[in-house]
Amino acid sequence: MMPLERIDLEQTLLPLEWLVSGLILQGYINTIASLPGEGKTALLTGLAWQASRMNGVFLERRVAHGVTLYVDFDAPGNGRTVRYWLDKHQCSFEDGDLNKIVVLEPDVNTYGLAEGELEQLTAVAKEVGARLILIDSFSSAFPSVDPIKLVQVQGPLWYLRRLALETEAAVVIVDHLPKPVSGERAGVRGIIGSVAKSAHARAVHILSRVPPKEVEGRTVLRWDTTKMSYSARPE
């Protein structure tokens, strides 16, 4: 039996489903990357909170209502960081539902997402009916993987792609950018490590901080979409 699946090109092609309209796809890997400390956790917990609302909005786009599974390997500790930001978002949008957000952290004996943990993650996602799965972050969830080596990066991304297919959730991987050199703008060289990270994702987004002197001293984040397979690339 051939281990490749032949696609019926006459079969009706189902419409795409978006977690965030035109921005974050369900059923696929989506990557969001920035330099450390630029505000990814604040922004993505905000996305999770908007998904918990019946009429959530993210970057002026409609957010599908559903359960978020937030897998926090970046700052474990009784969910303190995630819970801190969720409390902030709740103060601004009181109609959100905390029961629509499930937070997972590694225990003291867990060192990254190995095959067993990924299978457990898939089971939990199916159990709660997750529509959004946030993994924060790639380097923390897969600490033994050399991000530069294609052969090492392929394995985790294969499992995450399968996770997206089996759950039909939007799998969002939080990642990091290489440190800018010679005055270059953050993100011009893409995500840190192998190009496989971008190749496996259907959408890749870069977050960077706008120099305060350019925005009257305010804190402003710039959102760039560097890859978008199934929609017009937004500004």
Coordinates of C-alpha atoms in Angstrom, one line a residue, residues 39-196:
G39 CA 4.8 42.4 24.4
K40 CA 3.9 39.1 22.8
T41 CA 2.3 37.7 25.9
A42 CA 0.2 40.8 26.5
L43 CA -1.0 40.7 22.9
L44 CA -1.7 37.0 22.7
T45 CA -3.5 36.7 26.0
G46 CA -5.6 39.6 24.6
L47 CA -6.3 37.4 21.6
A48 CA -7.3 34.5 23.9
W49 CA -9.6 36.8 25.9
Q50 CA -11.2 38.2 22.7
A51 CA -11.9 34.6 21.6
S52 CA -13.7 34.0 24.9
R53 CA -16.2 36.9 24.0
M54 CA -19.2 36.4 21.9
N55 CA -18.2 39.3 19.7
G56 CA -14.5 39.5 20.1
V57 CA -12.3 41.8 18.0
F58 CA -8.5 41.7 17.5
L59 CA -6.7 44.4 15.4
E60 CA -10.1 45.5 14.2
R61 CA -10.9 42.0 12.9
R62 CA -13.6 39.6 13.9
V63 CA -12.5 36.8 16.2
A64 CA -14.2 33.4 16.2
H65 CA -15.7 32.5 19.6
G66 CA -14.3 29.4 21.3
V67 CA -11.9 27.8 23.7
T68 CA -8.2 28.7 23.9
L69 CA -5.6 26.2 25.1
Y70 CA -2.6 28.3 26.2
V71 CA 0.6 26.1 26.6
D72 CA 3.0 28.2 28.6
F73 CA 6.6 26.9 28.6
D74 CA 8.1 30.4 28.5
A75 CA 7.2 31.6 32.0
P76 CA 5.9 28.7 34.1
G77 CA 4.9 29.4 37.7
N78 CA 1.3 28.7 38.6
G79 CA 0.2 30.6 35.5
R80 CA 1.2 33.9 37.1
T81 CA 2.1 35.8 33.9
V82 CA -0.8 34.6 31.8
R83 CA -3.3 35.2 34.7
Y84 CA -1.8 38.7 35.3
W85 CA -2.6 39.7 31.7
L86 CA -6.0 38.0 31.6
D87 CA -7.0 40.0 34.6
K88 CA -6.0 43.2 32.8
H89 CA -8.0 42.2 29.7
Q90 CA -11.0 41.3 31.9
C91 CA -11.0 44.8 33.4
S92 CA -11.3 46.2 29.9
F93 CA -13.8 43.7 28.4
E94 CA -16.0 42.3 31.2
D95 CA -18.1 40.1 28.9
G96 CA -15.2 37.6 28.4
D97 CA -15.5 34.1 29.8
L98 CA -12.6 32.8 31.8
N99 CA -13.9 29.2 31.4
K100 CA -13.1 29.5 27.7
I101 CA -9.4 29.6 28.5
V102 CA -7.3 26.6 29.6
V103 CA -3.7 27.1 30.7
L104 CA -1.2 24.3 30.7
E105 CA 2.3 24.5 32.2
P106 CA 5.1 21.8 32.4
D107 CA 5.6 20.1 35.7
V108 CA 9.0 19.9 37.4
N109 CA 9.8 16.7 35.6
T110 CA 8.9 17.8 32.1
Y111 CA 11.6 19.0 29.8
G112 CA 9.9 20.3 26.7
L113 CA 7.2 18.8 24.5
A114 CA 8.3 15.3 23.5
E115 CA 6.1 12.8 21.7
G116 CA 4.2 11.8 24.8
E117 CA 3.5 15.4 25.8
L118 CA 2.3 16.2 22.3
E119 CA -0.1 13.3 22.3
Q120 CA -1.4 14.5 25.7
L121 CA -1.8 18.0 24.3
T122 CA -3.8 16.7 21.3
A123 CA -6.1 14.7 23.7
V124 CA -6.7 17.8 25.9
A125 CA -7.3 20.0 22.9
K126 CA -10.0 17.6 21.6
E127 CA -11.5 17.2 25.0
V128 CA -12.0 20.9 25.5
G129 CA -12.8 21.6 21.9
A130 CA -10.0 24.1 21.5
R131 CA -10.3 26.6 18.6
L132 CA -7.0 28.2 19.4
I133 CA -3.9 26.5 20.7
L134 CA -1.1 29.0 21.7
I135 CA 2.4 27.5 22.3
D136 CA 4.7 29.9 24.1
S137 CA 7.4 29.6 22.9
F138 CA 9.0 27.3 20.4
S139 CA 12.5 27.5 21.9
S140 CA 11.1 26.8 25.4
A141 CA 8.8 24.0 24.3
F142 CA 11.6 22.3 22.3
P143 CA 14.8 23.2 24.3
S144 CA 16.8 20.3 22.9
V145 CA 16.2 21.3 19.2
D146 CA 18.9 23.3 17.5
P147 CA 16.8 25.9 15.6
I148 CA 19.5 26.2 12.9
K149 CA 19.4 22.6 11.9
L150 CA 16.6 21.7 9.5
V151 CA 16.6 18.0 10.4
Q152 CA 15.9 18.8 14.1
V153 CA 13.3 21.5 13.4
Q154 CA 11.2 19.3 11.0
G155 CA 10.2 16.8 13.8
P156 CA 8.4 19.2 16.2
L157 CA 6.8 21.1 13.3
W158 CA 5.4 17.8 11.8
Y159 CA 3.7 17.0 15.2
L160 CA 2.4 20.6 15.4
R161 CA 1.0 20.4 11.9
R162 CA -0.7 17.1 12.7
L163 CA -2.1 18.7 15.9
A164 CA -3.7 21.5 13.8
L165 CA -5.1 19.0 11.3
E166 CA -6.5 16.7 14.0
T167 CA -8.1 19.4 16.1
E168 CA -8.9 21.9 13.3
A169 CA -7.7 24.6 15.7
A170 CA -5.5 27.5 14.9
V171 CA -2.1 26.5 16.2
V172 CA -0.1 29.7 17.0
I173 CA 3.6 29.2 17.7
V174 CA 5.3 32.1 19.6
D175 CA 8.9 32.5 18.4
H176 CA 11.8 34.9 18.5
L177 CA 13.7 37.0 16.1
P178 CA 17.5 37.2 15.7
K179 CA 19.0 40.2 17.4
P180 CA 19.3 43.1 14.9
V181 CA 22.8 44.1 13.8
S182 CA 24.2 47.2 12.2
G183 CA 21.1 49.2 12.8
E184 CA 18.8 47.0 10.8
R185 CA 15.1 46.8 11.6
A186 CA 13.9 43.9 13.8
G187 CA 12.5 41.0 11.7
V188 CA 14.2 41.7 8.4
R189 CA 16.0 38.4 8.6
G190 CA 12.8 36.5 9.6
I191 CA 12.4 34.0 12.5
I192 CA 15.5 32.8 14.3
G193 CA 16.8 29.5 13.0
S194 CA 15.9 27.2 10.1
V195 CA 13.7 28.4 7.2
A196 CA 11.6 25.3 7.9

